[in-house]
Amino acid sequence: MYPEGGICHVYLLHPPGGVVGGDQLFFNSRTEKGAHSLLTTPGATRFYRSGGKVASLRQTFVVDKDAIMEWLPLENIAFPGTRLDIDTDIHIQSGGCFFGWDIWSVGRPANGDVFEKGLIKGTSRIYIDERLVLSERMRIGEGLAVGQAAGMRDFPITATAYIVCDEGEKLCSQWQEIFESQKDHEDFDNVVMGATYIDGLTVVRGLANDVESMFRVLTRVWQLTRGHWKGETPGVPRIWLV
């Protein structure tokens, strides 16, 4: 679909509506030179309780020179008892731009379902001109990370956004100023945010008590980034409003 003219919107659908133990999902996306793609999902992705089998998700994103890719899925919901391995590779060529996020609801806080059982393991690698600039791991569950100071600090929502583009350091400074100046805004009442820049990569991280607050804050970060790239602030993808 092309609701914005020259920007291709792609909606990733998973007909079963959720992922169970033993499922294996593979997702590969490439945006070629001169193209601009926005990839999203029509709803949250649910990872259900497992009887012991591990589900796996393997995803690869490739951004060619002078291309733009935006990866904006709605939140992932990990039900208590989820067992999941995630492997993500992002390859960006010089002159290409990438904005992508992952938002996780660990357990179902609105229903009082705490993630006391289960295990989520994730590995993310980002390459710029095939040079590895980031390799990090996530491990949540079985007594790890949920309540620790180096983990989720008892917040049920965690999110990370990765941004590669020109003037990334300048954008990172702007976001840091916004996070500080608006920390008393109602959207930040239940959210803790931070941003860092190194080796051409900006990483925005957040913790929250509810998905909606986190989603609003990250959407604003994305809109500011698109405004920097294109000179105008976009509206949200239509599919989010359905």
Short mmCIF file of N, CA and C in Angstrom, two decimals, residues 3-123:
data_model
loop_
_atom_site.label_atom_id
_atom_site.label_comp_id
_atom_site.label_asym_id
_atom_site.label_seq_id
_atom_site.Cartn_x
_atom_site.Cartn_y
_atom_site.Cartn_z
N PRO A 3 -0.15 4.74 1.12
CA PRO A 3 -0.98 5.83 1.64
C PRO A 3 -0.25 7.16 1.74
N GLU A 4 1.09 7.12 1.66
CA GLU A 4 1.88 8.35 1.72
C GLU A 4 2.53 8.67 0.37
N GLY A 5 2.01 8.12 -0.70
CA GLY A 5 2.61 8.39 -2.00
C GLY A 5 3.76 7.46 -2.29
N GLY A 6 4.99 7.95 -2.12
CA GLY A 6 6.16 7.18 -2.50
C GLY A 6 6.69 6.24 -1.43
N ILE A 7 6.00 6.14 -0.30
CA ILE A 7 6.45 5.27 0.79
C ILE A 7 5.57 4.02 0.81
N CYS A 8 6.21 2.86 0.68
CA CYS A 8 5.47 1.60 0.64
C CYS A 8 5.20 1.11 2.06
N HIS A 9 3.91 1.00 2.42
CA HIS A 9 3.53 0.44 3.71
C HIS A 9 3.27 -1.05 3.55
N VAL A 10 3.94 -1.85 4.37
CA VAL A 10 3.81 -3.30 4.33
C VAL A 10 3.25 -3.77 5.67
N TYR A 11 2.17 -4.57 5.64
CA TYR A 11 1.54 -5.07 6.85
C TYR A 11 1.86 -6.56 6.98
N LEU A 12 2.55 -6.89 8.05
CA LEU A 12 2.96 -8.26 8.29
C LEU A 12 1.85 -9.00 9.04
N LEU A 13 1.30 -10.04 8.42
CA LEU A 13 0.18 -10.77 8.98
C LEU A 13 0.61 -12.17 9.42
N HIS A 14 0.10 -12.61 10.56
CA HIS A 14 0.31 -13.98 11.03
C HIS A 14 -1.07 -14.57 11.29
N PRO A 15 -1.64 -15.28 10.32
CA PRO A 15 -3.05 -15.70 10.40
C PRO A 15 -3.46 -16.40 11.70
N PRO A 16 -2.61 -17.26 12.31
CA PRO A 16 -3.09 -17.91 13.55
C PRO A 16 -3.34 -16.93 14.69
N GLY A 17 -2.75 -15.73 14.61
CA GLY A 17 -2.99 -14.73 15.65
C GLY A 17 -2.10 -14.84 16.86
N GLY A 18 -1.25 -15.84 16.92
CA GLY A 18 -0.36 -15.97 18.06
C GLY A 18 0.67 -17.05 17.79
N VAL A 19 1.68 -17.12 18.66
CA VAL A 19 2.79 -18.06 18.51
C VAL A 19 2.80 -18.98 19.72
N VAL A 20 2.94 -20.28 19.47
CA VAL A 20 2.96 -21.26 20.55
C VAL A 20 4.29 -22.01 20.54
N GLY A 21 4.56 -22.75 21.60
CA GLY A 21 5.79 -23.52 21.70
C GLY A 21 5.98 -24.46 20.53
N GLY A 22 7.16 -24.45 19.94
CA GLY A 22 7.46 -25.29 18.78
C GLY A 22 7.31 -24.58 17.46
N ASP A 23 6.60 -23.44 17.42
CA ASP A 23 6.49 -22.66 16.17
C ASP A 23 7.86 -22.11 15.78
N GLN A 24 8.09 -22.05 14.47
CA GLN A 24 9.31 -21.45 13.93
C GLN A 24 8.91 -20.41 12.88
N LEU A 25 9.26 -19.16 13.14
CA LEU A 25 8.92 -18.07 12.23
C LEU A 25 10.19 -17.47 11.66
N PHE A 26 10.16 -17.20 10.35
CA PHE A 26 11.29 -16.58 9.66
C PHE A 26 10.78 -15.36 8.90
N PHE A 27 11.47 -14.24 9.04
CA PHE A 27 11.06 -13.01 8.38
C PHE A 27 12.29 -12.30 7.83
N ASN A 28 12.30 -12.07 6.51
CA ASN A 28 13.41 -11.38 5.86
C ASN A 28 12.87 -10.21 5.04
N SER A 29 13.48 -9.05 5.19
CA SER A 29 13.02 -7.87 4.47
C SER A 29 14.22 -7.08 3.95
N ARG A 30 14.09 -6.60 2.71
CA ARG A 30 15.15 -5.78 2.11
C ARG A 30 14.52 -4.57 1.44
N THR A 31 15.11 -3.40 1.67
CA THR A 31 14.69 -2.19 0.98
C THR A 31 15.86 -1.76 0.09
N GLU A 32 15.59 -1.71 -1.21
CA GLU A 32 16.65 -1.46 -2.18
C GLU A 32 16.89 0.03 -2.39
N LYS A 33 17.97 0.34 -3.08
CA LYS A 33 18.41 1.70 -3.29
C LYS A 33 17.29 2.59 -3.81
N GLY A 34 17.12 3.74 -3.15
CA GLY A 34 16.13 4.71 -3.58
C GLY A 34 14.73 4.47 -3.07
N ALA A 35 14.48 3.32 -2.42
CA ALA A 35 13.14 2.99 -1.94
C ALA A 35 12.98 3.38 -0.48
N HIS A 36 11.71 3.49 -0.07
CA HIS A 36 11.37 3.81 1.32
C HIS A 36 10.22 2.90 1.72
N SER A 37 10.45 2.10 2.74
CA SER A 37 9.43 1.16 3.20
C SER A 37 9.11 1.40 4.67
N LEU A 38 7.85 1.16 5.03
CA LEU A 38 7.40 1.18 6.42
C LEU A 38 6.70 -0.15 6.67
N LEU A 39 7.24 -0.94 7.59
CA LEU A 39 6.70 -2.25 7.90
C LEU A 39 6.07 -2.23 9.29
N THR A 40 4.87 -2.75 9.41
CA THR A 40 4.22 -2.78 10.70
C THR A 40 3.28 -3.98 10.77
N THR A 41 2.58 -4.10 11.87
CA THR A 41 1.63 -5.20 12.08
C THR A 41 0.26 -4.60 12.41
N PRO A 42 -0.81 -5.32 12.08
CA PRO A 42 -2.15 -4.79 12.36
C PRO A 42 -2.59 -4.94 13.81
N GLY A 43 -1.85 -5.70 14.59
CA GLY A 43 -2.20 -5.92 15.99
C GLY A 43 -1.01 -6.44 16.77
N ALA A 44 -1.21 -6.59 18.05
CA ALA A 44 -0.14 -7.12 18.90
C ALA A 44 0.17 -8.56 18.51
N THR A 45 1.44 -8.96 18.70
CA THR A 45 1.85 -10.35 18.49
C THR A 45 1.88 -11.04 19.85
N ARG A 46 1.15 -12.14 19.95
CA ARG A 46 1.02 -12.83 21.23
C ARG A 46 1.84 -14.12 21.24
N PHE A 47 2.64 -14.27 22.26
CA PHE A 47 3.42 -15.48 22.46
C PHE A 47 2.82 -16.21 23.66
N TYR A 48 2.24 -17.37 23.39
CA TYR A 48 1.43 -18.04 24.40
C TYR A 48 2.25 -18.98 25.29
N ARG A 49 1.63 -19.34 26.40
CA ARG A 49 2.23 -20.27 27.37
C ARG A 49 2.62 -21.57 26.67
N SER A 50 3.80 -22.08 27.02
CA SER A 50 4.30 -23.31 26.41
C SER A 50 4.28 -24.45 27.41
N GLY A 51 4.04 -25.64 26.89
CA GLY A 51 4.13 -26.84 27.73
C GLY A 51 5.55 -27.36 27.86
N GLY A 52 6.51 -26.67 27.26
CA GLY A 52 7.92 -27.07 27.32
C GLY A 52 8.68 -26.79 26.04
N LYS A 53 7.96 -26.82 24.90
CA LYS A 53 8.63 -26.54 23.62
C LYS A 53 8.96 -25.06 23.50
N VAL A 54 10.05 -24.79 22.75
CA VAL A 54 10.52 -23.42 22.56
C VAL A 54 10.10 -22.93 21.18
N ALA A 55 9.49 -21.77 21.12
CA ALA A 55 9.20 -21.12 19.85
C ALA A 55 10.42 -20.31 19.41
N SER A 56 10.58 -20.12 18.10
CA SER A 56 11.72 -19.36 17.61
C SER A 56 11.27 -18.35 16.56
N LEU A 57 11.94 -17.20 16.57
CA LEU A 57 11.70 -16.14 15.60
C LEU A 57 13.04 -15.68 15.06
N ARG A 58 13.22 -15.79 13.75
CA ARG A 58 14.44 -15.35 13.09
C ARG A 58 14.08 -14.25 12.11
N GLN A 59 14.66 -13.05 12.28
CA GLN A 59 14.31 -11.93 11.41
C GLN A 59 15.57 -11.20 10.95
N THR A 60 15.56 -10.84 9.66
CA THR A 60 16.70 -10.17 9.05
C THR A 60 16.20 -8.96 8.26
N PHE A 61 16.86 -7.82 8.47
CA PHE A 61 16.52 -6.59 7.77
C PHE A 61 17.76 -6.10 7.02
N VAL A 62 17.58 -5.75 5.74
CA VAL A 62 18.69 -5.26 4.92
C VAL A 62 18.27 -3.93 4.30
N VAL A 63 19.11 -2.91 4.49
CA VAL A 63 18.83 -1.58 3.96
C VAL A 63 19.98 -1.18 3.04
N ASP A 64 19.67 -1.02 1.75
CA ASP A 64 20.69 -0.66 0.78
C ASP A 64 21.03 0.83 0.87
N LYS A 65 22.07 1.22 0.15
CA LYS A 65 22.47 2.63 0.10
C LYS A 65 21.33 3.48 -0.42
N ASP A 66 21.14 4.64 0.20
CA ASP A 66 20.10 5.61 -0.20
C ASP A 66 18.69 5.04 -0.06
N ALA A 67 18.51 4.05 0.78
CA ALA A 67 17.19 3.50 1.07
C ALA A 67 16.81 3.82 2.51
N ILE A 68 15.50 3.76 2.79
CA ILE A 68 14.99 4.00 4.14
C ILE A 68 14.05 2.85 4.50
N MET A 69 14.27 2.30 5.68
CA MET A 69 13.37 1.27 6.21
C MET A 69 12.92 1.67 7.61
N GLU A 70 11.60 1.56 7.84
CA GLU A 70 11.04 1.81 9.16
C GLU A 70 10.30 0.54 9.60
N TRP A 71 10.70 0.00 10.74
CA TRP A 71 10.12 -1.23 11.28
C TRP A 71 9.39 -0.85 12.55
N LEU A 72 8.04 -0.81 12.48
CA LEU A 72 7.22 -0.28 13.56
C LEU A 72 6.12 -1.26 13.96
N PRO A 73 6.46 -2.43 14.44
CA PRO A 73 5.41 -3.38 14.83
C PRO A 73 4.70 -2.93 16.10
N LEU A 74 3.44 -3.32 16.23
CA LEU A 74 2.79 -3.14 17.51
C LEU A 74 3.42 -4.08 18.54
N GLU A 75 3.00 -3.97 19.77
CA GLU A 75 3.72 -4.63 20.85
C GLU A 75 3.67 -6.15 20.78
N ASN A 76 4.69 -6.76 21.38
CA ASN A 76 4.72 -8.20 21.62
C ASN A 76 4.22 -8.46 23.04
N ILE A 77 3.36 -9.46 23.19
CA ILE A 77 2.85 -9.83 24.51
C ILE A 77 3.34 -11.24 24.83
N ALA A 78 4.15 -11.34 25.86
CA ALA A 78 4.66 -12.65 26.31
C ALA A 78 3.82 -13.13 27.48
N PHE A 79 2.98 -14.13 27.25
CA PHE A 79 2.15 -14.67 28.32
C PHE A 79 3.05 -15.40 29.33
N PRO A 80 2.68 -15.42 30.61
CA PRO A 80 3.44 -16.21 31.56
C PRO A 80 3.56 -17.66 31.07
N GLY A 81 4.78 -18.18 31.13
CA GLY A 81 5.03 -19.53 30.63
C GLY A 81 5.57 -19.58 29.22
N THR A 82 5.69 -18.43 28.56
CA THR A 82 6.27 -18.38 27.22
C THR A 82 7.71 -18.89 27.23
N ARG A 83 8.07 -19.66 26.21
CA ARG A 83 9.46 -20.05 26.00
C ARG A 83 9.80 -19.68 24.55
N LEU A 84 10.76 -18.74 24.40
CA LEU A 84 10.98 -18.12 23.10
C LEU A 84 12.44 -17.76 22.88
N ASP A 85 12.94 -18.06 21.68
CA ASP A 85 14.26 -17.61 21.23
C ASP A 85 14.07 -16.66 20.05
N ILE A 86 14.72 -15.50 20.10
CA ILE A 86 14.62 -14.51 19.03
C ILE A 86 16.02 -14.18 18.53
N ASP A 87 16.17 -14.13 17.22
CA ASP A 87 17.47 -13.80 16.62
C ASP A 87 17.22 -12.73 15.54
N THR A 88 17.86 -11.57 15.69
CA THR A 88 17.63 -10.44 14.79
C THR A 88 18.95 -9.94 14.23
N ASP A 89 19.01 -9.80 12.90
CA ASP A 89 20.17 -9.21 12.22
C ASP A 89 19.69 -8.02 11.40
N ILE A 90 20.40 -6.89 11.52
CA ILE A 90 20.08 -5.68 10.78
C ILE A 90 21.34 -5.24 10.03
N HIS A 91 21.24 -5.14 8.70
CA HIS A 91 22.38 -4.75 7.86
C HIS A 91 22.04 -3.45 7.14
N ILE A 92 22.85 -2.41 7.35
CA ILE A 92 22.60 -1.11 6.74
C ILE A 92 23.85 -0.68 5.99
N GLN A 93 23.68 -0.27 4.74
CA GLN A 93 24.79 0.28 3.97
C GLN A 93 24.88 1.78 4.20
N SER A 94 26.08 2.34 4.02
CA SER A 94 26.28 3.78 4.16
C SER A 94 25.30 4.52 3.27
N GLY A 95 24.71 5.57 3.82
CA GLY A 95 23.71 6.32 3.07
C GLY A 95 22.31 5.80 3.26
N GLY A 96 22.18 4.62 3.84
CA GLY A 96 20.86 4.07 4.16
C GLY A 96 20.42 4.52 5.54
N CYS A 97 19.12 4.50 5.77
CA CYS A 97 18.56 4.91 7.06
C CYS A 97 17.64 3.82 7.59
N PHE A 98 17.72 3.59 8.87
CA PHE A 98 16.88 2.57 9.51
C PHE A 98 16.33 3.10 10.81
N PHE A 99 15.04 2.85 11.03
CA PHE A 99 14.42 3.09 12.33
C PHE A 99 13.59 1.86 12.66
N GLY A 100 13.87 1.23 13.78
CA GLY A 100 13.12 0.04 14.16
C GLY A 100 13.00 -0.07 15.66
N TRP A 101 11.84 -0.60 16.11
CA TRP A 101 11.64 -0.77 17.55
C TRP A 101 11.06 -2.14 17.86
N ASP A 102 11.20 -2.51 19.12
CA ASP A 102 10.52 -3.67 19.70
C ASP A 102 9.96 -3.25 21.04
N ILE A 103 8.68 -3.48 21.25
CA ILE A 103 8.01 -3.17 22.51
C ILE A 103 7.50 -4.49 23.09
N TRP A 104 7.88 -4.77 24.33
CA TRP A 104 7.51 -6.04 24.96
C TRP A 104 6.67 -5.81 26.20
N SER A 105 5.54 -6.49 26.25
CA SER A 105 4.77 -6.60 27.48
C SER A 105 5.08 -7.97 28.07
N VAL A 106 5.79 -7.98 29.17
CA VAL A 106 6.23 -9.23 29.79
C VAL A 106 5.20 -9.61 30.85
N GLY A 107 4.38 -10.60 30.50
CA GLY A 107 3.18 -10.87 31.27
C GLY A 107 2.04 -10.00 30.75
N ARG A 108 0.94 -10.04 31.47
CA ARG A 108 -0.21 -9.20 31.08
C ARG A 108 -0.60 -8.35 32.28
N PRO A 109 0.08 -7.21 32.43
CA PRO A 109 -0.10 -6.40 33.64
C PRO A 109 -1.54 -5.93 33.85
N ALA A 110 -2.27 -5.67 32.76
CA ALA A 110 -3.65 -5.20 32.91
C ALA A 110 -4.53 -6.25 33.56
N ASN A 111 -4.17 -7.53 33.40
CA ASN A 111 -4.93 -8.64 33.99
C ASN A 111 -4.31 -9.17 35.27
N GLY A 112 -3.18 -8.57 35.66
CA GLY A 112 -2.50 -9.03 36.87
C GLY A 112 -1.69 -10.29 36.68
N ASP A 113 -1.43 -10.68 35.40
CA ASP A 113 -0.64 -11.89 35.12
C ASP A 113 0.84 -11.55 35.12
N VAL A 114 1.54 -11.96 36.15
CA VAL A 114 2.97 -11.68 36.30
C VAL A 114 3.78 -12.76 35.60
N PHE A 115 4.88 -12.37 34.99
CA PHE A 115 5.73 -13.31 34.25
C PHE A 115 6.64 -14.03 35.25
N GLU A 116 6.06 -14.96 35.99
CA GLU A 116 6.84 -15.69 36.99
C GLU A 116 7.48 -16.94 36.42
N LYS A 117 6.91 -17.48 35.34
CA LYS A 117 7.46 -18.65 34.69
C LYS A 117 7.64 -18.35 33.20
N GLY A 118 8.60 -19.06 32.59
CA GLY A 118 8.88 -18.85 31.18
C GLY A 118 10.26 -18.25 30.99
N LEU A 119 10.68 -18.20 29.74
CA LEU A 119 12.01 -17.68 29.43
C LEU A 119 12.02 -17.10 28.02
N ILE A 120 12.46 -15.84 27.90
CA ILE A 120 12.62 -15.17 26.62
C ILE A 120 14.10 -14.88 26.44
N LYS A 121 14.67 -15.39 25.36
CA LYS A 121 16.07 -15.13 25.05
C LYS A 121 16.14 -14.47 23.67
N GLY A 122 16.88 -13.39 23.59
CA GLY A 122 17.00 -12.69 22.32
C GLY A 122 18.41 -12.24 22.05
N THR A 123 18.81 -12.26 20.77
CA THR A 123 20.10 -11.75 20.33
C THR A 123 19.86 -10.79 19.17
#
